PDB file of C-alpha atoms in Angstrom:
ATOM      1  CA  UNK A   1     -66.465  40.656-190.116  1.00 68.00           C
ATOM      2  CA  UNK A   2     -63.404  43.197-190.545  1.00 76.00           C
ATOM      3  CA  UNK A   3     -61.258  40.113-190.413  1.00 80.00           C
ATOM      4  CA  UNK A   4     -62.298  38.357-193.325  1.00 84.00           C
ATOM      5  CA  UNK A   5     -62.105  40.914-195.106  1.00 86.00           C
ATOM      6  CA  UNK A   6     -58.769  41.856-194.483  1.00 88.00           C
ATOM      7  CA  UNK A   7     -57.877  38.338-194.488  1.00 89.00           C
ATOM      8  CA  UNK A   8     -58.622  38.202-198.375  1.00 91.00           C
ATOM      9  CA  UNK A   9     -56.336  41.599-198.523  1.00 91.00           C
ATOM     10  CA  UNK A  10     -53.711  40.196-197.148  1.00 91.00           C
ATOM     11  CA  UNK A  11     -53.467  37.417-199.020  1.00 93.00           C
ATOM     12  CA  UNK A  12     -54.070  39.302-202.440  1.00 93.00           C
ATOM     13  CA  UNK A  13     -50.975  41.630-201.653  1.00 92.00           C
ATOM     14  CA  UNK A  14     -48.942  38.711-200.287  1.00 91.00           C
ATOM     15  CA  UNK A  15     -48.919  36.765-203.210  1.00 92.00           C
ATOM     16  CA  UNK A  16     -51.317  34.077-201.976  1.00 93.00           C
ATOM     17  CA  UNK A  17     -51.664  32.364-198.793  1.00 92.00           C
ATOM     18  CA  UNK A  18     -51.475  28.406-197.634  1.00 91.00           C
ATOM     19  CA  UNK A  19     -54.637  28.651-194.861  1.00 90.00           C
ATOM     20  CA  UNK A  20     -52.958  26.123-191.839  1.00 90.00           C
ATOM     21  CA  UNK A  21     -56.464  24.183-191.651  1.00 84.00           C
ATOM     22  CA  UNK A  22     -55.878  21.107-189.519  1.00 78.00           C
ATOM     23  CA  UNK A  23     -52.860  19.456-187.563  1.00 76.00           C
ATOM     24  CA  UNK A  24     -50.430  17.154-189.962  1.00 76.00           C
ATOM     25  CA  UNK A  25     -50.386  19.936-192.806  1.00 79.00           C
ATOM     26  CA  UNK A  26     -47.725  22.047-194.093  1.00 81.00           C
ATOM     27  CA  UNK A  27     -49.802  25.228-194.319  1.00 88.00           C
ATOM     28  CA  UNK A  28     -47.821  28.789-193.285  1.00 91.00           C
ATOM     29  CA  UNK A  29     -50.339  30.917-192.699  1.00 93.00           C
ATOM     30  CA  UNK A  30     -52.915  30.697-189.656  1.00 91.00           C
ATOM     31  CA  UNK A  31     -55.937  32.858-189.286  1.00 91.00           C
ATOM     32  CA  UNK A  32     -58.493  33.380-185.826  1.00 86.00           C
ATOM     33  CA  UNK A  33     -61.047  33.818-187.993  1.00 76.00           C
ATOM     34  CA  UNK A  34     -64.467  31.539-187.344  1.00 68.00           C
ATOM     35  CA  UNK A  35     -62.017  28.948-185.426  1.00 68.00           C
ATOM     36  CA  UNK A  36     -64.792  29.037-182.305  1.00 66.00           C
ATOM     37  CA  UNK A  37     -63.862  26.680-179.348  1.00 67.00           C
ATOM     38  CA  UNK A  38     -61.154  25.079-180.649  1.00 79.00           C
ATOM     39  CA  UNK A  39     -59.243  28.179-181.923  1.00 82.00           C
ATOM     40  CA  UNK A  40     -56.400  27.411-178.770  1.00 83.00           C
ATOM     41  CA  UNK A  41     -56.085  23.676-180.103  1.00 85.00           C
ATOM     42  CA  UNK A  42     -55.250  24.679-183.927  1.00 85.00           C
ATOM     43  CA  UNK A  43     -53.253  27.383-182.716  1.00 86.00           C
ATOM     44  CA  UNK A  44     -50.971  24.981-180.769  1.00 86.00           C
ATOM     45  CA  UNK A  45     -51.116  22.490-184.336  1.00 87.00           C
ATOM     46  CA  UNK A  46     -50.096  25.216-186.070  1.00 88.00           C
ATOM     47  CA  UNK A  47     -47.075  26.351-184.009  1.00 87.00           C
ATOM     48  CA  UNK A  48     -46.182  23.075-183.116  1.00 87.00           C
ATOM     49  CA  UNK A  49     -45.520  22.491-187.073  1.00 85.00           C
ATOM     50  CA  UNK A  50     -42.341  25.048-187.016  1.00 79.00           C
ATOM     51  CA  UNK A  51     -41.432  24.400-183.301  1.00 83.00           C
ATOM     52  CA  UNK A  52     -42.009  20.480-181.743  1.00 85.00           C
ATOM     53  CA  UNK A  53     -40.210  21.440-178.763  1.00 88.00           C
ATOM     54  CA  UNK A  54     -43.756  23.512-177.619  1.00 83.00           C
ATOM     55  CA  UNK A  55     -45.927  21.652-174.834  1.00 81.00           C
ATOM     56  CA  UNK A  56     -50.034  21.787-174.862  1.00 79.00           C
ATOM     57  CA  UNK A  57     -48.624  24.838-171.626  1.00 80.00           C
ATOM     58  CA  UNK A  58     -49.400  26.962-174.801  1.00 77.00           C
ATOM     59  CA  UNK A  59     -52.697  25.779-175.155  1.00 78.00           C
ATOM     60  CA  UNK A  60     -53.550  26.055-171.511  1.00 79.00           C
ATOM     61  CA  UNK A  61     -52.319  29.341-171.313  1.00 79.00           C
ATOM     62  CA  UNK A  62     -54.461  30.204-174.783  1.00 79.00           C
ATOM     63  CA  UNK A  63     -57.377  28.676-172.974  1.00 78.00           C
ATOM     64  CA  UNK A  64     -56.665  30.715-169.197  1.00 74.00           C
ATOM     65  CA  UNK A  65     -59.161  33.286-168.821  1.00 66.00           C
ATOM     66  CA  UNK A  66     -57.570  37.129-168.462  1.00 63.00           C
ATOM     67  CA  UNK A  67     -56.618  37.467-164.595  1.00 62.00           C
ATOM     68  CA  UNK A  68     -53.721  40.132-163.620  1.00 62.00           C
ATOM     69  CA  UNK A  69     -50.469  37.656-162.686  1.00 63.00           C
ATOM     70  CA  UNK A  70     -51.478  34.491-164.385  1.00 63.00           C
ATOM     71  CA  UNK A  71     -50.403  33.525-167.887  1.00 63.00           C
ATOM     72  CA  UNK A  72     -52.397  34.162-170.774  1.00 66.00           C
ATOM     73  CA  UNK A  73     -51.446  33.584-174.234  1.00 72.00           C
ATOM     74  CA  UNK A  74     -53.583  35.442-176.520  1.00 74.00           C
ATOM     75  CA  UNK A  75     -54.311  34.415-180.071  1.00 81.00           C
ATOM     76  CA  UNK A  76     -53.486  36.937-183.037  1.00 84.00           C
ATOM     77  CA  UNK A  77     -55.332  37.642-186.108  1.00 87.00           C
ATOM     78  CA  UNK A  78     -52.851  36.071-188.783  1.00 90.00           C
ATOM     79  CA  UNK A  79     -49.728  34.498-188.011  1.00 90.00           C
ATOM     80  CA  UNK A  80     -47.075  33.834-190.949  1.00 91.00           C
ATOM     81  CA  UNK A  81     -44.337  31.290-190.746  1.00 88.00           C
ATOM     82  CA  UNK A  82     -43.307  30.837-194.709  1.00 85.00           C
ATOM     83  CA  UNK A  83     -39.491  30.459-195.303  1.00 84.00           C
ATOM     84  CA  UNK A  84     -38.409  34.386-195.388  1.00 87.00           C
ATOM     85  CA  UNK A  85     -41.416  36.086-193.487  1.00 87.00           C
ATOM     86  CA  UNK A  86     -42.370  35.850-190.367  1.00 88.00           C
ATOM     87  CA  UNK A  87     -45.237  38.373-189.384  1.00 87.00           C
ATOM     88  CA  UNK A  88     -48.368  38.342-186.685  1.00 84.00           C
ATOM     89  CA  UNK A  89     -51.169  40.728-186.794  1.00 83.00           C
ATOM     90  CA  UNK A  90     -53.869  42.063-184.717  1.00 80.00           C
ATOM     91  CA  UNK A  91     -56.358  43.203-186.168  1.00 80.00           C
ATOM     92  CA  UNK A  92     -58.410  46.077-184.148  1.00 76.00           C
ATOM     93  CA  UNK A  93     -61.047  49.285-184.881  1.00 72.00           C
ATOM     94  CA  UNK A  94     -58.535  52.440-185.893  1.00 74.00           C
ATOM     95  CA  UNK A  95     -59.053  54.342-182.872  1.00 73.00           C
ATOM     96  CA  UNK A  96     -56.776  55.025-179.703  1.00 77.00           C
ATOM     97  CA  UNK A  97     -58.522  52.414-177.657  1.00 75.00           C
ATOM     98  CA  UNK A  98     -57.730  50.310-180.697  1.00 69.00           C
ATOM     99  CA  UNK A  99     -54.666  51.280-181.510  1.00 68.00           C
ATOM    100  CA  UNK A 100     -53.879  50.406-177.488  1.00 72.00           C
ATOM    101  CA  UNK A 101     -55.693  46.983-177.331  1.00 70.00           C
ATOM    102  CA  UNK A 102     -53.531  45.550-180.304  1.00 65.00           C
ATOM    103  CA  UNK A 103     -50.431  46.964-178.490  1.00 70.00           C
ATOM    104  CA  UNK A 104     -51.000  45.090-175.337  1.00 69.00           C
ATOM    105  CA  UNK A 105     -52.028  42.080-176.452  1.00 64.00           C
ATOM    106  CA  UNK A 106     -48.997  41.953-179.081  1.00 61.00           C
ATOM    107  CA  UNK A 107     -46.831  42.679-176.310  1.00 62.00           C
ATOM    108  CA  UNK A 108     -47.736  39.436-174.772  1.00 54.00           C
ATOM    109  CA  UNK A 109     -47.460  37.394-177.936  1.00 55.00           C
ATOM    110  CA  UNK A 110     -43.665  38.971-178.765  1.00 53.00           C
ATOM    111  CA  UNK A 111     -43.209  37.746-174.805  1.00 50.00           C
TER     112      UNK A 111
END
């Protein structure tokens, strides 16, 4: 629920956003919000769109469930790729456990 909500922020103080919706579109700004199952196979559309050279090793690794040594790419909140800005977010509760959640798992995204 928190994310749609800030989802609609974040567009209103950006300016507007282009919602990346399905593979073949020029859309710059992706959102795991309500993408269910399929959330690892628009997140590799979507990143393919600004870098071809990616294999579907991204969406296995999306896919990979959470075990110490094994790779496991995680999926953030908002990803921007407009000409200019390039931003991610992780959106969690404002507390330390929180606050240390979004760290780790943005750690792993930034590689």
């Amino acid at each position: 629920m928190a994310e749609l909500i800030i989802k609609k922020h974040y567009c209103k103080e950006k300016g507007g956003c282009q919602e990346f919706l399905k593979p073949g579109t020029l859309q710059t700004d992706f959102f795991d919000v309500g993408m269910g199952f399929h959330r690892c196979d628009h997140l590799l559309a979507y990143l393919q769109m600004h870098n071809p050279f990616l294999t579907k090793d991204v969406r296995a690794q999306c896919l990979a469930k959470k075990q110490p040594g094994d790779p496991h790419f995680p999926v953030p909140d908002i990803i921007t790729t407009e000409p200019g800005r390039r931003e991610f977010y992780e959106i969690k509760p404002d507390t330390i456990d929180g606050l240390n959640k979004a760290i780790k798992k943005s750690s792993v995204v930034r590689g």
